[in-house]
Tab-separated table of C-alpha atoms and ligand atoms in Angstrom:
chain	number	residue	atom	x	y	z
X	221	UNK	CA	111.906	183.364	127.408
X	222	UNK	CA	111.770	180.878	130.283
X	223	UNK	CA	110.468	178.240	127.875
X	224	UNK	CA	113.356	178.831	125.462
X	225	UNK	CA	115.868	178.453	128.280
X	226	UNK	CA	114.283	175.169	129.341
X	227	UNK	CA	114.359	173.864	125.780
X	228	UNK	CA	118.049	174.793	125.404
X	229	UNK	CA	118.684	173.115	128.694
X	230	UNK	CA	116.866	170.013	127.487
X	231	UNK	CA	118.960	169.923	124.312
X	232	UNK	CA	122.095	170.098	126.465
X	233	UNK	CA	120.815	167.240	128.617
X	234	UNK	CA	120.127	165.130	125.533
X	235	UNK	CA	123.549	165.851	124.041
X	236	UNK	CA	125.151	164.979	127.367
X	237	UNK	CA	123.177	161.727	127.698
X	238	UNK	CA	124.120	160.782	124.121
X	239	UNK	CA	127.791	161.234	124.892
X	240	UNK	CA	127.796	159.737	128.404
X	241	UNK	CA	125.914	156.588	127.394
X	242	UNK	CA	127.552	155.974	124.027
X	243	UNK	CA	124.883	157.102	121.572
X	244	UNK	CA	126.695	159.971	119.854
X	245	UNK	CA	130.191	161.428	120.346
X	246	UNK	CA	131.755	164.572	118.880
X	247	UNK	CA	133.768	163.385	115.844
X	248	UNK	CA	137.602	163.404	116.079
X	249	UNK	CA	137.233	164.619	119.662
X	250	UNK	CA	140.804	163.908	120.806
X	251	UNK	CA	142.037	166.267	118.064
X	252	UNK	CA	139.681	169.055	119.077
X	253	UNK	CA	136.817	167.779	116.934
X	254	UNK	CA	135.889	168.649	113.362
X	255	UNK	CA	133.243	171.298	112.786
X	256	UNK	CA	129.893	169.659	113.528
X	257	UNK	CA	130.912	166.107	112.786
X	258	UNK	CA	129.598	163.340	115.013
X	259	UNK	CA	130.285	159.651	115.525
X	260	UNK	CA	127.616	157.154	116.505
X	261	UNK	CA	128.773	155.063	119.470
X	262	UNK	CA	127.813	151.500	120.452
X	263	UNK	CA	124.215	152.399	121.365
X	264	UNK	CA	123.773	155.038	118.668
X	265	UNK	CA	124.668	152.641	115.892
X	266	UNK	CA	122.096	150.144	117.212
X	267	UNK	CA	119.357	152.772	117.286
X	268	UNK	CA	120.293	154.007	113.831
X	269	UNK	CA	120.425	150.475	112.373
X	270	UNK	CA	117.074	149.651	113.961
X	271	UNK	CA	115.515	152.663	112.223
X	272	UNK	CA	117.090	151.801	108.873
X	273	UNK	CA	116.166	148.110	109.111
X	274	UNK	CA	112.587	148.911	110.048
X	275	UNK	CA	112.364	151.347	107.139
X	276	UNK	CA	113.802	148.808	104.688
X	277	UNK	CA	111.467	146.065	105.910
X	278	UNK	CA	108.413	148.299	105.679
X	279	UNK	CA	109.094	150.017	102.367
X	280	UNK	CA	111.093	147.367	100.469
X	281	UNK	CA	110.606	143.832	101.810
X	282	UNK	CA	106.939	144.093	102.687
X	283	UNK	CA	105.974	145.598	99.329
X	284	UNK	CA	105.683	144.159	95.860
X	285	UNK	CA	106.342	147.416	94.090
X	286	UNK	CA	109.731	148.370	95.540
X	287	UNK	CA	113.330	147.274	95.034
X	288	UNK	CA	116.507	148.578	96.605
X	289	UNK	CA	119.953	149.642	95.437
X	290	UNK	CA	123.200	150.644	97.128
X	291	UNK	CA	125.109	152.975	94.833
X	292	UNK	CA	128.550	154.608	94.935
X	293	UNK	CA	128.907	157.809	96.952
X	294	UNK	CA	130.943	159.462	94.239
X	295	UNK	CA	129.331	159.530	90.812
X	296	UNK	CA	130.446	160.815	87.429
X	297	UNK	CA	130.340	164.660	87.574
X	298	UNK	CA	128.085	164.580	84.498
X	299	UNK	CA	125.365	163.261	86.825
X	300	UNK	CA	125.456	166.544	88.752
X	301	UNK	CA	125.533	168.608	85.610
X	302	UNK	CA	122.435	166.830	84.289
X	303	UNK	CA	120.628	166.902	87.630
X	304	UNK	CA	121.137	170.651	87.904
X	305	UNK	CA	123.025	170.405	91.187
X	306	UNK	CA	126.228	172.039	89.942
X	307	UNK	CA	124.259	175.077	88.843
X	308	UNK	CA	121.321	175.232	91.191
X	309	UNK	CA	122.167	173.502	94.452
X	310	UNK	CA	123.151	176.517	96.465
X	311	UNK	CA	122.160	178.574	99.474
X	312	UNK	CA	122.370	182.362	99.840
X	313	UNK	CA	125.464	183.321	101.866
X	314	UNK	CA	126.313	186.580	103.613
X	315	UNK	CA	129.641	187.525	105.172
X	316	UNK	CA	130.175	189.851	108.143
X	317	UNK	CA	132.424	192.738	107.079
X	318	UNK	CA	133.894	192.942	110.584
X	319	UNK	CA	134.516	189.382	111.874
X	320	UNK	CA	134.362	187.692	108.422
X	321	UNK	CA	132.050	184.950	109.682
X	322	UNK	CA	129.627	183.572	107.127
X	323	UNK	CA	125.928	182.867	107.549
X	324	UNK	CA	123.031	181.568	105.494
X	325	UNK	CA	121.185	184.726	104.457
X	326	UNK	CA	117.815	183.074	105.097
X	327	UNK	CA	118.883	182.223	108.687
X	328	UNK	CA	119.672	185.804	109.763
X	329	UNK	CA	116.873	188.287	110.197
X	330	UNK	CA	118.639	191.609	110.119
X	331	UNK	CA	121.542	193.196	108.257
X	332	UNK	CA	123.689	192.786	111.390
X	333	UNK	CA	126.065	189.942	112.231
X	334	UNK	CA	124.449	187.670	114.879
X	335	UNK	CA	127.892	187.156	116.464
X	336	UNK	CA	129.597	190.570	116.601
X	337	UNK	CA	126.927	193.011	115.428
X	338	UNK	CA	129.029	194.048	112.415
X	339	UNK	CA	127.490	194.904	109.055
X	340	UNK	CA	126.661	191.988	106.761
X	341	UNK	CA	127.704	192.207	103.107
X	342	UNK	CA	125.598	191.491	100.022
X	343	UNK	CA	124.142	188.000	99.700
X	344	UNK	CA	125.633	185.655	97.087
X	345	UNK	CA	124.871	182.065	96.108
X	346	UNK	CA	127.158	179.404	97.562
X	347	UNK	CA	127.169	175.928	95.974
X	348	UNK	CA	126.746	173.135	98.512
X	349	UNK	CA	128.428	170.324	96.561
X	350	UNK	CA	131.387	168.803	98.418
X	351	UNK	CA	134.323	168.521	96.072
X	352	UNK	CA	137.293	166.160	95.994
X	353	UNK	CA	139.691	164.650	93.421
X	354	UNK	CA	139.936	161.109	92.115
X	355	UNK	CA	143.464	159.976	91.369
X	356	UNK	CA	146.821	161.525	92.265
X	357	UNK	CA	146.577	164.859	90.432
X	358	UNK	CA	144.455	167.622	91.930
X	359	UNK	CA	143.400	169.079	88.607
X	360	UNK	CA	140.061	170.051	87.060
X	361	UNK	CA	139.860	166.825	85.013
X	362	UNK	CA	139.947	164.758	88.223
X	363	UNK	CA	137.408	166.862	90.105
X	364	UNK	CA	134.476	164.874	91.502
X	365	UNK	CA	131.706	165.451	94.031
X	366	UNK	CA	130.290	163.501	96.926
X	367	UNK	CA	126.581	162.971	96.338
X	368	UNK	CA	124.363	165.597	98.007
X	369	UNK	CA	121.363	163.235	97.893
X	370	UNK	CA	121.071	159.486	97.379
X	371	UNK	CA	118.287	160.112	94.861
X	372	UNK	CA	120.310	160.558	91.677
X	373	UNK	CA	121.564	156.951	91.601
X	374	UNK	CA	117.960	155.774	91.476
X	375	UNK	CA	117.485	157.813	88.283
X	376	UNK	CA	120.844	156.966	86.709
X	377	UNK	CA	120.326	153.230	87.423
X	378	UNK	CA	116.677	153.358	86.362
X	379	UNK	CA	117.085	151.299	83.168
X	380	UNK	CA	119.370	148.716	84.774
X	381	UNK	CA	116.902	148.229	87.610
X	382	UNK	CA	113.952	148.056	85.217
X	383	UNK	CA	115.610	145.422	83.039
X	384	UNK	CA	116.819	143.239	85.910
X	385	UNK	CA	113.836	143.456	88.260
X	386	UNK	CA	111.040	143.168	85.684
X	387	UNK	CA	109.021	145.829	87.522
X	388	UNK	CA	106.305	147.850	85.820
X	389	UNK	CA	105.198	151.295	86.838
X	390	UNK	CA	103.959	152.157	89.325
X	391	UNK	CA	107.045	150.959	91.208
X	392	UNK	CA	109.788	152.451	93.302
X	393	UNK	CA	113.516	152.257	93.957
X	394	UNK	CA	114.751	152.728	97.519
X	395	UNK	CA	118.161	153.451	98.930
X	396	UNK	CA	119.714	154.339	102.268
X	397	UNK	CA	123.136	155.898	102.568
X	398	UNK	CA	125.368	158.857	103.199
X	399	UNK	CA	124.985	162.251	101.555
X	400	UNK	CA	127.283	165.261	101.815
X	401	UNK	CA	126.605	168.984	101.673
X	402	UNK	CA	128.970	171.838	102.320
X	403	UNK	CA	126.393	173.498	104.596
X	404	UNK	CA	127.158	177.137	105.413
X	405	UNK	CA	125.822	176.898	108.936
X	406	UNK	CA	125.642	173.376	110.266
X	407	UNK	CA	124.364	173.110	113.817
X	408	UNK	CA	121.851	171.957	116.409
X	409	UNK	CA	123.786	168.776	117.153
X	410	UNK	CA	123.049	166.115	114.488
X	411	UNK	CA	120.207	168.150	112.951
X	412	UNK	CA	122.306	169.835	110.269
X	413	UNK	CA	125.708	168.369	109.493
X	414	UNK	CA	127.861	168.222	106.377
X	415	UNK	CA	127.866	164.437	106.309
X	416	UNK	CA	124.550	162.749	107.032
X	417	UNK	CA	122.420	159.805	106.058
X	418	UNK	CA	119.220	159.582	104.060
X	419	UNK	CA	116.569	156.946	103.336
X	420	UNK	CA	114.970	157.792	100.010
X	421	UNK	CA	112.371	156.426	97.640
X	422	UNK	CA	111.921	157.430	94.021
X	423	UNK	CA	108.460	156.222	93.058
X	424	UNK	CA	107.816	156.063	89.298
X	425	UNK	CA	104.321	156.712	88.001
X	426	UNK	CA	102.325	157.907	85.006
X	427	UNK	CA	101.982	161.681	84.925
X	428	UNK	CA	98.191	161.559	85.368
X	429	UNK	CA	98.553	159.695	88.647
X	430	UNK	CA	100.816	162.169	90.405
X	431	UNK	CA	98.216	163.778	92.668
X	432	UNK	CA	96.875	160.443	93.961
X	433	UNK	CA	100.366	159.049	94.411
X	434	UNK	CA	101.471	162.181	96.257
X	435	UNK	CA	98.526	161.837	98.639
X	436	UNK	CA	99.236	158.143	99.117
X	437	UNK	CA	102.888	158.773	100.059
X	438	UNK	CA	101.916	161.658	102.300
X	439	UNK	CA	99.870	159.171	104.332
X	440	UNK	CA	102.606	156.513	104.205
X	441	UNK	CA	105.101	159.009	105.622
X	442	UNK	CA	102.660	160.057	108.305
X	443	UNK	CA	102.094	156.405	109.291
X	444	UNK	CA	105.854	155.787	109.378
X	445	UNK	CA	106.373	158.692	111.781
X	446	UNK	CA	103.450	157.985	114.073
X	447	UNK	CA	103.014	154.164	113.920
X	448	UNK	CA	106.463	152.808	113.099
X	449	UNK	CA	108.571	155.343	115.000
X	450	UNK	CA	105.829	156.206	117.459
X	451	UNK	CA	106.495	159.972	117.405
X	452	UNK	CA	103.891	162.164	119.102
X	453	UNK	CA	101.291	163.263	116.537
X	454	UNK	CA	101.027	166.741	118.044
X	455	UNK	CA	104.719	167.370	117.433
X	456	UNK	CA	104.485	166.799	113.664
X	457	UNK	CA	103.326	169.489	111.219
X	458	UNK	CA	102.961	169.579	107.465
X	459	UNK	CA	104.057	172.615	105.524
X	460	UNK	CA	103.341	173.154	101.841
X	461	UNK	CA	106.516	174.756	100.479
X	462	UNK	CA	105.572	177.816	98.377
X	463	UNK	CA	106.751	178.633	94.849
X	464	UNK	CA	110.244	180.044	94.815
X	465	UNK	CA	111.305	178.180	97.960
X	466	UNK	CA	111.263	174.640	96.617
X	467	UNK	CA	114.324	172.746	95.382
X	468	UNK	CA	115.054	173.349	91.705
X	469	UNK	CA	113.597	169.973	90.662
X	470	UNK	CA	110.326	170.087	92.574
X	471	UNK	CA	106.845	171.017	91.357
X	472	UNK	CA	105.302	170.424	94.770
X	473	UNK	CA	106.877	169.808	98.162
X	474	UNK	CA	105.473	169.108	101.574
X	475	UNK	CA	107.886	169.367	104.486
X	476	UNK	CA	107.117	167.306	107.551
X	477	UNK	CA	108.250	169.458	110.424
X	478	UNK	CA	108.847	168.327	113.965
X	479	UNK	CA	108.901	170.340	117.206
X	480	UNK	CA	112.585	169.911	118.019
X	481	UNK	CA	113.890	171.517	121.259
X	482	UNK	CA	115.312	174.385	119.157
X	483	UNK	CA	112.005	174.969	117.345
X	484	UNK	CA	109.834	173.598	114.555
X	485	UNK	CA	112.140	172.350	111.783
X	486	UNK	CA	112.134	170.013	108.800
X	487	UNK	CA	112.249	166.329	109.631
X	488	UNK	CA	111.383	164.807	106.234
X	489	UNK	CA	110.208	165.919	102.803
X	490	UNK	CA	107.875	164.732	100.068
X	491	UNK	CA	108.387	166.078	96.559
X	492	UNK	CA	106.828	165.731	93.128
X	493	UNK	CA	109.881	165.780	90.865
X	494	UNK	CA	107.779	165.296	87.697
X	495	UNK	CA	109.993	163.895	84.877
X	496	UNK	CA	112.778	166.393	85.586
X	497	UNK	CA	115.499	163.874	86.439
X	498	UNK	CA	114.815	161.059	83.984
X	499	UNK	CA	114.460	163.585	81.162
X	500	UNK	CA	117.813	165.131	82.002
X	501	UNK	CA	119.634	161.789	82.260
X	502	UNK	CA	118.121	159.860	79.352
X	503	UNK	CA	118.110	161.191	75.815
X	504	UNK	CA	115.444	158.669	74.887
X	505	UNK	CA	112.406	157.883	76.986
X	506	UNK	CA	113.545	154.978	79.194
X	507	UNK	CA	110.170	153.324	79.718
X	508	UNK	CA	107.913	151.417	77.347
X	509	UNK	CA	104.336	150.543	78.170
X	510	UNK	CA	103.987	146.811	77.473
X	511	UNK	CA	100.372	147.030	76.351
X	512	UNK	CA	100.373	150.135	74.198
X	513	UNK	CA	104.048	150.074	73.172
X	514	UNK	CA	104.161	153.771	74.048
X	515	UNK	CA	107.546	155.088	75.183
X	516	UNK	CA	107.568	157.805	77.835
X	517	UNK	CA	109.346	159.403	80.762
X	518	UNK	CA	107.784	158.254	84.036
X	519	UNK	CA	107.067	160.936	86.627
X	520	UNK	CA	108.424	160.704	90.150
X	521	UNK	CA	107.100	161.101	93.675
X	522	UNK	CA	109.944	161.278	96.184
X	523	UNK	CA	109.467	160.563	99.889
X	524	UNK	CA	112.765	161.386	101.617
X	525	UNK	CA	113.734	160.674	105.225
X	526	UNK	CA	116.803	161.916	107.107
X	527	UNK	CA	118.251	159.190	109.316
X	528	UNK	CA	120.053	161.512	111.747
X	529	UNK	CA	116.992	163.718	112.143
X	530	UNK	CA	114.978	160.543	112.844
X	531	UNK	CA	117.449	159.650	115.604
X	532	UNK	CA	117.254	163.142	117.115
X	533	UNK	CA	113.446	163.285	116.980
X	534	UNK	CA	113.172	159.807	118.483
X	535	UNK	CA	115.515	160.494	121.386
X	536	UNK	CA	113.848	163.830	122.120
X	537	UNK	CA	110.352	162.323	121.857
X	538	UNK	CA	111.266	159.386	124.098
X	539	UNK	CA	113.191	161.386	126.735
X	540	UNK	CA	111.273	161.630	130.010
X	541	UNK	CA	112.391	162.952	133.372
X	542	UNK	CA	110.522	161.288	136.221
X	543	UNK	CA	110.967	161.897	139.931
X	544	UNK	CA	113.792	159.407	140.423
X	545	UNK	CA	114.918	158.514	136.966
X	546	UNK	CA	115.459	159.541	133.370
X	547	UNK	CA	113.856	157.130	130.954
X	548	UNK	CA	113.950	156.795	127.172
X	549	UNK	CA	110.525	155.490	126.250
X	550	UNK	CA	111.556	154.194	122.839
X	551	UNK	CA	109.415	151.615	121.097
X	552	UNK	CA	110.941	148.260	122.142
X	553	UNK	CA	111.640	147.435	118.498
X	554	UNK	CA	113.881	150.508	118.213
X	555	UNK	CA	115.656	150.256	121.571
X	556	UNK	CA	119.414	149.535	121.322
X	557	UNK	CA	119.237	146.701	123.871
X	558	UNK	CA	116.074	144.648	124.030
X	559	UNK	CA	116.861	143.037	127.350
X	560	UNK	CA	119.292	143.295	130.270
X	561	UNK	CA	120.153	140.277	132.426
X	562	UNK	CA	121.244	140.627	136.063
X	563	UNK	CA	122.210	138.232	138.827
X	564	UNK	CA	120.720	139.652	142.038
X	565	UNK	CA	124.108	139.493	143.743
X	566	UNK	CA	127.495	139.472	142.097
X	567	UNK	CA	129.104	137.355	144.815
X	568	UNK	CA	126.687	134.408	144.604
X	569	UNK	CA	128.194	132.088	141.958
X	570	UNK	CA	125.005	130.013	141.679
X	571	UNK	CA	123.025	133.129	140.636
X	572	UNK	CA	125.759	134.428	138.334
X	573	UNK	CA	125.986	131.048	136.582
X	574	UNK	CA	122.278	130.940	135.720
X	575	UNK	CA	122.233	134.622	134.720
X	576	UNK	CA	125.231	134.017	132.409
X	577	UNK	CA	123.488	131.012	130.823
X	578	UNK	CA	120.266	132.974	130.251
X	579	UNK	CA	122.260	135.879	128.812
X	580	UNK	CA	124.182	133.597	126.418
X	581	UNK	CA	120.920	132.005	125.233
X	582	UNK	CA	119.058	135.288	124.733
X	583	UNK	CA	121.989	136.878	122.943
X	584	UNK	CA	121.452	134.478	120.054
X	585	UNK	CA	118.038	136.070	119.457
X	586	UNK	CA	118.215	139.642	120.765
X	587	UNK	CA	120.730	142.370	121.442
X	588	UNK	CA	121.107	141.702	125.168
X	589	UNK	CA	123.386	143.122	127.867
X	590	UNK	CA	124.703	141.643	131.125
X	591	UNK	CA	125.222	143.742	134.232
X	592	UNK	CA	126.246	142.731	137.749
X	593	UNK	CA	127.507	146.073	139.109
X	594	UNK	CA	126.051	147.890	142.116
X	595	UNK	CA	122.558	147.418	143.450
X	596	UNK	CA	119.583	146.276	141.395
X	597	UNK	CA	117.802	149.649	141.601
X	598	UNK	CA	120.769	151.428	140.042
X	599	UNK	CA	121.012	148.810	137.318
X	600	UNK	CA	117.336	149.352	136.468
X	601	UNK	CA	117.792	153.123	136.252
X	602	UNK	CA	120.889	152.709	134.165
X	603	UNK	CA	118.932	150.618	131.619
X	604	UNK	CA	115.948	153.026	131.745
X	605	UNK	CA	118.180	155.865	130.620
X	606	UNK	CA	119.151	154.001	127.440
X	607	UNK	CA	115.657	152.676	126.744
X	608	UNK	CA	116.072	148.945	127.473
X	609	UNK	CA	112.455	147.702	127.649
X	610	UNK	CA	113.008	144.632	129.837
X	611	UNK	CA	115.345	143.752	132.714
X	612	UNK	CA	115.579	140.164	133.986
X	613	UNK	CA	116.864	139.387	137.469
X	614	UNK	CA	118.011	135.964	138.606
X	615	UNK	CA	117.410	135.680	142.367
X	616	UNK	CA	117.224	132.904	144.958
X	617	UNK	CA	113.689	131.978	143.914
X	618	UNK	CA	115.035	131.314	140.429
X	619	UNK	CA	117.045	128.402	141.846
X	620	UNK	CA	113.851	126.775	143.103
X	621	UNK	CA	111.361	127.726	140.426
X	622	UNK	CA	113.369	128.090	137.192
X	623	UNK	CA	112.007	131.574	136.685
X	624	UNK	CA	113.221	135.188	136.799
X	625	UNK	CA	111.830	138.589	137.741
X	626	UNK	CA	110.988	140.600	134.638
X	627	UNK	CA	110.867	144.331	135.210
X	628	UNK	CA	109.112	146.547	132.639
X	629	UNK	CA	110.772	149.849	131.744
X	630	UNK	CA	107.729	152.102	131.333
X	631	UNK	CA	105.533	150.945	134.218
X	632	UNK	CA	108.362	149.598	136.413
X	633	UNK	CA	105.959	146.678	137.106
X	634	UNK	CA	107.510	143.299	137.864
X	635	UNK	CA	106.355	139.758	137.135
X	636	UNK	CA	107.805	136.232	137.297
X	637	UNK	CA	108.412	134.443	133.997
X	638	UNK	CA	109.688	130.867	133.547
X	639	UNK	CA	113.150	130.720	132.013
X	640	UNK	CA	111.923	128.410	129.254
X	641	UNK	CA	109.289	130.997	128.213
X	642	UNK	CA	111.619	134.003	128.028
X	643	UNK	CA	112.280	133.975	124.276
X	644	UNK	CA	108.563	133.900	123.479
X	645	UNK	CA	107.855	136.552	126.132
X	646	UNK	CA	110.463	138.882	124.647
X	647	UNK	CA	109.402	138.226	121.062
X	648	UNK	CA	105.855	139.241	121.961
X	649	UNK	CA	107.008	142.269	123.930
X	650	UNK	CA	109.277	143.587	121.211
X	651	UNK	CA	107.154	143.095	118.082
F	733	GAP	N1	116.461	163.920	97.463
F	733	GAP	C1	115.752	164.983	98.059
F	733	GAP	C2	116.488	165.634	99.135
F	733	GAP	O1	117.675	165.367	99.328
F	733	GAP	P1	116.260	167.380	101.074
F	733	GAP	O2	115.017	167.991	101.684
F	733	GAP	O3	117.317	168.305	100.621
F	733	GAP	O4	115.721	166.495	99.862
F	733	GAP	C3	116.099	165.218	102.490
F	733	GAP	O5	116.865	166.329	102.080
F	733	GAP	C4	116.214	164.975	103.979
F	733	GAP	O6	117.592	164.794	104.333
F	733	GAP	C5	115.764	166.158	104.848
F	733	GAP	O7	114.357	166.127	105.037
F	733	GAP	C6	116.511	165.880	106.130
F	733	GAP	O8	115.860	164.896	106.898
F	733	GAP	C7	117.824	165.299	105.622
F	733	GAP	N2	118.880	166.342	105.550
F	733	GAP	C8	119.061	167.259	104.577
F	733	GAP	N3	120.141	168.019	104.826
F	733	GAP	C9	120.668	167.574	105.994
F	733	GAP	C10	121.809	167.950	106.779
F	733	GAP	N4	122.629	168.907	106.392
F	733	GAP	N5	122.046	167.278	107.935
F	733	GAP	C11	121.218	166.262	108.324
F	733	GAP	N6	120.155	165.856	107.618
F	733	GAP	C12	119.871	166.502	106.461
């Protein structure tokens, strides 16, 4: 019980830090907000872009067998008919007979309303597709849906990509972007929202290779979480999703779960979609083996990564309370600011001038920030709380020696570095 209270408390502290320091704000706040929508602020967008860029570099640029796309959010409704989403993409919903609130049936454990204790009605399926209309008339013919996963564009564009990229299977198509789901019970901050972002790969293979490919991607995902993001290994768990609980398209799914403050919950997923999607979209097999001339439907392994859940896991994992400070021990590569530059004293123009020059130079290479408010100790703590790995201070010695004090976030150790060596020092420290 005590533990649960502490974890709730921790979640509140993280939400408060995110708002106070400009990582994540409640969406449309001045109008009273909009149910579970959030906006990424100046630091949040940096963290999020750093994750997405790292992902793209690792899984697209550094590989020979992957290409990217960036498709429209709204696709022809026939896509969702063929993919099975219009029929199958639903969650069980129950309504309280007393207060009329609705809940996901699989999220409530008893027949009683978690809010008012009233009796819950029978469960029915609720489709999660978010609907809108294209064009001026709100009629059935103009009805369209925001994509609930980025995946489908990789299937629909499969032939175009194949013909223009000259790839042969095994190869993959990657995409990052927004997805929308009319979730019955969004919640836990940015963990479950109705508008969120995904990073997905559809990896096309021969049917016989699916088990090996699945294992390969399972390891790739593990390495991404532990090496690239640096998440604690002990906080990550794999769960083989049993028959009957998998998405309608999946023959095998492994969920990667993370120990969030509110409990163990899905961070990412890995699915074997077989030839389900390509078969539904293409009347004729869209792939021809160059050597044998055989035409067939490639099978698909799908590693999928939620961007917002990555942000939440990273902030939670990095958040540390020490005796005098709160510090976000993010990997330097992911930190919103790489370096902060301070003049020791605001009222000494000779120090401010050099600090400004260093700042202007570093800003060409790194996301840097300048701060001359208050005392140095407070400035350090302020940068610790947002994860800035290095702080540089220009002091009176700098005038003599052309160097600065570099203070390290995690150890709080300090060393002198020549101004001319700073770019190299930071490059090494951030990579
Ligand atoms: N294309 C496969 C697919 O969409 P999914 O498990 O439904 O699979 C993939 O979603 C990932 O997207 C999840 O592992 C999670 O990280 C993220 N995600 C799903 N629904 C979400 C929501 N409502 N809010 C935030 N992230 C979500």
